[in-house]
């Protein structure tokens, strides 16, 4: 049985009503298309999770205009619907929902979801004003349209995963928001739909992100150094400085940010931090890439702070 494609909300809803009435779970994988193995890993996870209970997986493909603060980034966003459908089918997805912008944002649309929280004053929240308002709005619309049991997002967009988990909790949506590990190329570059826009030279330069994060992670996890010292504000600042300098040394990179935060709060690293998150964003030509990695700084039993 092939994957079914719906472009209209009402048609999708009608198809899902039957499944929901039978009590079968629905997994949702929201994407902006131009699918790669990173997206497909979320689809595979959803298929695996829903199948034992006879459930289904819905993949949404929608380039959400209101989360782009840069019009030319939106216009140049890759669109490959036919190839996407083939990949979804191969991965075992049951339904692809591919609405038009007019279907999601009809004339007169004026209700948005936003979050007042310090977690939006860091990383992409600070670098891309209005971006998360667009993400929160479209994902809450998708949640209302599909009413999934579980929804799958990549750790590659760690701040997005964080805010979506918080939204589902804050608004009592009753949906499990599940994070899936970042899928990388063999040389470490995180898969991204935007990678196809890189020249060969920019593609090589982009490796500075994963290299920097990894070197920073090794410094934070250095067991030869007392934990107290490793999580001190001075040491964190010095590793952050190292990350910024390393990215700036790459001639084809224009750094947007590099930071180290508590992975569980997105606040500053403190002596209660168990996992630190190193995150970086940079432009390679006109293409902006992001990446992140966690460092284990919390083995409190073995090391005293
Ligand atoms: P996007 O189409 O870029 O909006 O991404 C759709 C979903 O796929 C998001 O939840 C992303 O975090 C996730 N994703 C994108 N790239 C990767 C990757 N390399 N590994 C795992 N998940 C990813």
Short mmCIF file of C-alpha atoms and ligand atoms in Angstrom, two decimals:
data_model
loop_
_atom_site.label_atom_id
_atom_site.label_comp_id
_atom_site.label_asym_id
_atom_site.label_seq_id
_atom_site.Cartn_x
_atom_site.Cartn_y
_atom_site.Cartn_z
CA UNK A 1 0.00 0.00 0.00
CA UNK A 2 1.52 3.30 -1.09
CA UNK A 3 1.80 6.51 0.85
CA UNK A 4 -1.33 8.69 0.59
CA UNK A 5 -0.85 12.37 -0.15
CA UNK A 6 -3.22 15.06 1.07
CA UNK A 7 -3.01 18.76 0.28
CA UNK A 8 -6.22 19.83 2.05
CA UNK A 9 -6.79 19.95 5.81
CA UNK A 10 -10.36 18.65 5.64
CA UNK A 11 -9.37 15.61 3.54
CA UNK A 12 -6.55 14.75 5.92
CA UNK A 13 -8.85 15.13 8.92
CA UNK A 14 -11.45 12.82 7.36
CA UNK A 15 -8.80 10.15 6.76
CA UNK A 16 -7.47 10.41 10.32
CA UNK A 17 -10.88 10.30 12.02
CA UNK A 18 -11.29 6.62 11.16
CA UNK A 19 -7.85 5.71 12.53
CA UNK A 20 -8.37 7.69 15.71
CA UNK A 21 -11.79 6.11 16.31
CA UNK A 22 -10.11 2.70 16.27
CA UNK A 23 -7.81 3.92 19.06
CA UNK A 24 -4.65 3.52 16.97
CA UNK A 25 -1.76 5.90 17.67
CA UNK A 26 -0.70 8.55 15.16
CA UNK A 27 2.94 9.60 14.80
CA UNK A 28 3.66 12.97 13.23
CA UNK A 29 6.95 14.05 11.64
CA UNK A 30 6.83 17.74 10.70
CA UNK A 31 9.33 18.76 8.00
CA UNK A 32 9.95 21.45 5.43
CA UNK A 33 10.74 18.85 2.75
CA UNK A 34 13.95 18.40 0.71
CA UNK A 35 14.16 15.24 2.76
CA UNK A 36 17.44 13.53 3.67
CA UNK A 37 18.49 10.67 5.91
CA UNK A 38 18.12 12.89 9.01
CA UNK A 39 14.42 13.40 8.31
CA UNK A 40 14.01 9.74 7.38
CA UNK A 41 15.49 8.65 10.73
CA UNK A 42 12.55 10.44 12.40
CA UNK A 43 10.08 8.71 10.06
CA UNK A 44 11.66 5.32 10.78
CA UNK A 45 11.47 5.95 14.53
CA UNK A 46 7.80 6.91 14.25
CA UNK A 47 6.94 3.88 12.10
CA UNK A 48 8.69 1.65 14.64
CA UNK A 49 6.86 3.25 17.60
CA UNK A 50 3.34 3.20 16.07
CA UNK A 51 3.40 -0.19 14.33
CA UNK A 52 3.04 -2.45 17.41
CA UNK A 53 -0.31 -0.74 18.15
CA UNK A 54 -1.38 -0.68 14.49
CA UNK A 55 -0.86 3.04 14.28
CA UNK A 56 0.22 5.20 11.39
CA UNK A 57 2.87 7.81 10.58
CA UNK A 58 2.04 11.16 9.03
CA UNK A 59 4.85 13.26 7.51
CA UNK A 60 4.06 16.90 6.92
CA UNK A 61 5.96 18.77 4.23
CA UNK A 62 5.46 22.51 4.44
CA UNK A 63 7.94 25.34 3.98
CA UNK A 64 6.53 27.61 6.67
CA UNK A 65 6.85 31.20 5.44
CA UNK A 66 6.32 32.81 8.85
CA UNK A 67 9.43 31.25 10.40
CA UNK A 68 11.74 32.83 7.83
CA UNK A 69 12.94 36.26 8.86
CA UNK A 70 14.94 36.40 5.63
CA UNK A 71 12.84 36.49 2.43
CA UNK A 72 15.63 35.28 0.11
CA UNK A 73 16.31 32.27 2.37
CA UNK A 74 12.62 31.37 1.97
CA UNK A 75 12.70 31.83 -1.79
CA UNK A 76 15.83 29.70 -2.19
CA UNK A 77 14.65 26.93 0.14
CA UNK A 78 14.97 23.64 -1.85
CA UNK A 79 11.71 21.91 -2.85
CA UNK A 80 11.80 18.29 -4.06
CA UNK A 81 8.30 16.91 -3.47
CA UNK A 82 8.46 13.88 -5.82
CA UNK A 83 11.73 12.63 -4.34
CA UNK A 84 10.36 13.33 -0.83
CA UNK A 85 7.28 11.18 -1.48
CA UNK A 86 9.43 8.29 -2.70
CA UNK A 87 11.60 8.49 0.45
CA UNK A 88 8.54 8.63 2.73
CA UNK A 89 7.02 5.61 1.01
CA UNK A 90 10.28 3.67 1.28
CA UNK A 91 10.55 4.50 5.00
CA UNK A 92 7.04 3.16 5.63
CA UNK A 93 5.13 6.43 6.18
CA UNK A 94 1.39 6.11 5.62
CA UNK A 95 0.38 9.69 4.88
CA UNK A 96 2.13 12.81 3.57
CA UNK A 97 0.41 16.10 4.27
CA UNK A 98 1.67 18.74 1.84
CA UNK A 99 -0.51 21.84 2.13
CA UNK A 100 -0.10 25.15 0.28
CA UNK A 101 0.72 28.32 2.22
CA UNK A 102 -2.85 29.52 1.55
CA UNK A 103 -4.27 26.36 3.12
CA UNK A 104 -2.32 26.92 6.36
CA UNK A 105 -2.56 30.73 6.41
CA UNK A 106 -5.83 31.71 4.70
CA UNK A 107 -6.75 35.35 4.21
CA UNK A 108 -7.34 36.98 7.57
CA UNK A 109 -5.18 34.60 9.58
CA UNK A 110 -3.98 36.51 12.66
CA UNK A 111 -3.52 34.19 15.65
CA UNK A 112 0.02 33.25 16.69
CA UNK A 113 1.65 31.14 19.40
CA UNK A 114 4.58 32.72 21.21
CA UNK A 115 6.63 31.99 24.31
CA UNK A 116 7.81 34.42 26.96
CA UNK A 117 10.84 32.72 28.35
CA UNK A 118 14.58 33.26 28.68
CA UNK A 119 15.14 30.13 26.58
CA UNK A 120 14.28 32.29 23.57
CA UNK A 121 16.89 34.93 24.43
CA UNK A 122 19.78 32.63 23.42
CA UNK A 123 21.09 30.90 20.27
CA UNK A 124 18.67 31.03 17.30
CA UNK A 125 16.00 32.68 19.46
CA UNK A 126 18.25 35.70 19.79
CA UNK A 127 19.82 35.47 16.31
CA UNK A 128 16.53 35.07 14.42
CA UNK A 129 13.85 37.33 15.93
CA UNK A 130 10.36 36.00 15.25
CA UNK A 131 11.63 32.60 14.06
CA UNK A 132 10.31 30.59 17.00
CA UNK A 133 6.98 32.40 16.96
CA UNK A 134 6.61 31.05 13.42
CA UNK A 135 7.72 27.55 14.46
CA UNK A 136 5.44 27.44 17.53
CA UNK A 137 2.49 28.67 15.48
CA UNK A 138 2.86 26.19 12.61
CA UNK A 139 3.61 23.21 14.87
CA UNK A 140 0.63 23.96 17.10
CA UNK A 141 -1.53 24.18 13.96
CA UNK A 142 -0.15 20.82 12.77
CA UNK A 143 -0.81 19.36 16.23
CA UNK A 144 -4.45 20.55 16.05
CA UNK A 145 -4.91 19.30 12.49
CA UNK A 146 -3.32 15.86 12.97
CA UNK A 147 -3.89 15.35 16.73
CA UNK A 148 -0.92 12.98 16.93
CA UNK A 149 -0.13 10.71 19.84
CA UNK A 150 3.59 11.34 19.37
CA UNK A 151 5.54 13.92 17.38
CA UNK A 152 9.17 13.54 16.31
CA UNK A 153 11.82 16.26 16.03
CA UNK A 154 15.59 16.22 15.55
CA UNK A 155 18.15 17.06 18.21
CA UNK A 156 19.99 18.84 15.38
CA UNK A 157 17.59 21.73 16.13
CA UNK A 158 18.02 21.41 19.89
CA UNK A 159 16.48 24.75 20.84
CA UNK A 160 13.46 23.99 18.63
CA UNK A 161 13.04 20.61 20.33
CA UNK A 162 13.32 22.32 23.72
CA UNK A 163 10.67 24.97 23.00
CA UNK A 164 8.27 22.48 21.37
CA UNK A 165 8.47 20.15 24.39
CA UNK A 166 7.77 23.15 26.57
CA UNK A 167 4.85 24.31 24.41
CA UNK A 168 3.23 20.84 24.52
CA UNK A 169 3.63 20.85 28.31
CA UNK A 170 2.60 24.48 28.90
CA UNK A 171 -0.54 24.14 26.77
CA UNK A 172 -1.48 20.63 28.00
CA UNK A 173 -1.51 19.28 24.46
CA UNK A 174 -1.27 15.65 25.57
CA UNK A 175 1.24 14.89 22.80
CA UNK A 176 4.61 13.21 23.47
CA UNK A 177 7.32 15.26 21.81
CA UNK A 178 10.19 12.91 21.03
CA UNK A 179 13.76 13.94 20.19
CA UNK A 180 15.89 11.90 17.74
CA UNK A 181 19.71 11.99 17.43
CA UNK A 182 21.45 14.09 14.79
CA UNK A 183 22.34 12.17 11.62
CA UNK A 184 25.71 13.15 10.14
CA UNK A 185 27.68 12.59 6.95
CA UNK A 186 30.66 10.29 7.30
CA UNK A 187 32.96 13.29 7.81
CA UNK A 188 30.74 14.64 10.59
CA UNK A 189 28.76 17.37 8.80
CA UNK A 190 25.20 17.39 10.17
CA UNK A 191 22.71 16.61 7.39
CA UNK A 192 20.64 19.64 6.47
CA UNK A 193 18.40 20.51 3.52
CA UNK A 194 20.50 23.65 3.15
CA UNK A 195 23.71 21.63 2.54
CA UNK A 196 22.70 21.26 -1.12
CA UNK A 197 23.22 25.01 -1.54
CA UNK A 198 26.90 24.85 -0.50
CA UNK A 199 29.71 25.04 -3.07
CA UNK A 200 32.43 22.36 -2.76
CA UNK A 201 34.67 24.86 -0.92
CA UNK A 202 31.87 25.94 1.42
CA UNK A 203 31.02 22.29 2.08
CA UNK A 204 34.61 21.70 3.25
CA UNK A 205 34.62 24.92 5.28
CA UNK A 206 31.34 23.94 6.97
CA UNK A 207 33.14 21.10 8.71
CA UNK A 208 34.60 23.72 11.05
CA UNK A 209 31.28 23.63 12.96
CA UNK A 210 31.38 19.96 13.95
CA UNK A 211 35.15 20.10 14.52
CA UNK A 212 34.83 23.09 16.85
CA UNK A 213 31.96 21.56 18.80
CA UNK A 214 33.82 18.32 19.19
CA UNK A 215 37.03 19.99 20.38
CA UNK A 216 35.00 22.11 22.82
CA UNK A 217 33.23 18.99 24.08
CA UNK A 218 36.57 17.26 24.71
CA UNK A 219 37.75 20.26 26.76
CA UNK A 220 34.55 20.21 28.86
CA UNK A 221 34.79 16.48 29.47
CA UNK A 222 38.53 16.53 30.28
CA UNK A 223 38.73 14.22 33.31
CA UNK A 224 42.28 15.40 33.98
CA UNK A 225 40.82 18.70 35.16
CA UNK A 226 38.71 18.95 38.32
CA UNK A 227 34.97 19.17 37.60
CA UNK A 228 34.70 22.33 39.71
CA UNK A 229 37.16 24.03 37.38
CA UNK A 230 35.58 22.65 34.21
CA UNK A 231 32.17 24.13 35.02
CA UNK A 232 33.43 27.44 36.42
CA UNK A 233 32.15 30.52 34.59
CA UNK A 234 35.75 31.41 33.64
CA UNK A 235 36.46 28.03 32.07
CA UNK A 236 33.14 27.98 30.18
CA UNK A 237 33.94 31.48 28.88
CA UNK A 238 37.39 30.34 27.78
CA UNK A 239 36.00 27.33 25.87
CA UNK A 240 33.36 29.56 24.30
CA UNK A 241 36.13 31.97 23.29
CA UNK A 242 38.07 29.04 21.80
CA UNK A 243 34.98 28.04 19.77
CA UNK A 244 34.47 31.55 18.41
CA UNK A 245 38.15 31.88 17.48
CA UNK A 246 38.25 28.48 15.80
CA UNK A 247 35.23 29.25 13.61
CA UNK A 248 36.51 32.75 12.83
CA UNK A 249 39.80 31.23 11.66
CA UNK A 250 37.93 29.53 8.79
CA UNK A 251 38.05 32.11 5.96
CA UNK A 252 34.77 30.96 4.34
CA UNK A 253 32.80 31.04 7.61
CA UNK A 254 30.98 34.07 9.02
CA UNK A 255 30.09 33.24 12.59
CA UNK A 256 26.58 33.94 13.88
CA UNK A 257 27.04 32.55 17.40
CA UNK A 258 28.86 29.97 19.48
CA UNK A 259 27.70 29.24 23.00
CA UNK A 260 27.71 26.74 25.85
CA UNK A 261 24.54 26.29 27.90
CA UNK A 262 22.91 23.86 30.29
CA UNK A 263 21.29 21.34 27.91
CA UNK A 264 18.35 20.77 30.26
CA UNK A 265 17.45 24.43 30.87
CA UNK A 266 19.14 26.40 28.07
CA UNK A 267 20.37 28.66 30.90
CA UNK A 268 23.96 29.20 31.98
CA UNK A 269 26.06 26.21 33.05
CA UNK A 270 26.03 25.96 36.87
CA UNK A 271 27.18 23.45 39.46
CA UNK A 272 23.91 21.54 39.03
CA UNK A 273 24.43 21.12 35.28
CA UNK A 274 24.66 17.48 34.21
CA UNK A 275 24.78 17.94 30.46
CA UNK A 276 26.20 21.02 28.77
CA UNK A 277 25.19 21.86 25.21
CA UNK A 278 27.71 23.38 22.83
CA UNK A 279 25.98 25.10 19.92
CA UNK A 280 27.15 27.11 16.94
CA UNK A 281 25.75 28.83 13.86
CA UNK A 282 27.63 30.29 10.91
CA UNK A 283 27.10 31.46 7.35
CA UNK A 284 28.99 29.80 4.51
CA UNK A 285 28.35 32.13 1.60
CA UNK A 286 24.65 32.90 1.96
CA UNK A 287 23.84 29.57 3.61
CA UNK A 288 23.36 29.55 7.36
CA UNK A 289 24.08 26.26 9.13
CA UNK A 290 23.64 25.27 12.77
CA UNK A 291 24.92 22.37 14.82
CA UNK A 292 25.16 21.31 18.46
CA UNK A 293 26.65 18.64 20.66
CA UNK A 294 26.30 17.67 24.33
CA UNK A 295 29.13 17.32 26.85
CA UNK A 296 28.76 15.20 29.95
CA UNK A 297 29.80 17.35 32.91
CA UNK A 298 27.68 15.74 35.58
CA UNK A 299 29.19 12.63 37.07
CA UNK A 300 28.66 13.93 40.59
CA UNK A 301 29.24 10.58 42.29
CA UNK A 302 32.82 10.32 41.12
CA UNK A 303 33.78 13.95 41.22
CA UNK A 304 32.89 16.57 43.77
CA UNK A 305 32.11 20.12 42.75
P1 LIG B 1 13.41 20.76 8.66
O1 LIG B 1 12.85 20.16 7.41
O2 LIG B 1 14.79 21.30 8.51
O3 LIG B 1 12.46 21.70 9.33
O4 LIG B 1 13.57 19.55 9.67
C1 LIG B 1 12.49 18.72 10.00
C2 LIG B 1 12.87 17.88 11.18
O5 LIG B 1 14.00 17.07 10.86
C3 LIG B 1 13.28 18.73 12.40
O6 LIG B 1 12.73 18.13 13.56
C4 LIG B 1 14.77 18.65 12.37
O7 LIG B 1 15.36 18.80 13.65
C5 LIG B 1 14.99 17.24 11.84
N1 LIG B 1 16.34 17.13 11.27
C6 LIG B 1 16.90 17.94 10.35
N2 LIG B 1 18.17 17.56 10.10
C7 LIG B 1 18.42 16.47 10.88
C8 LIG B 1 19.55 15.62 11.09
N3 LIG B 1 20.69 15.82 10.45
N4 LIG B 1 19.42 14.61 11.98
C9 LIG B 1 18.25 14.39 12.64
N5 LIG B 1 17.16 15.16 12.48
C10 LIG B 1 17.23 16.19 11.63
#
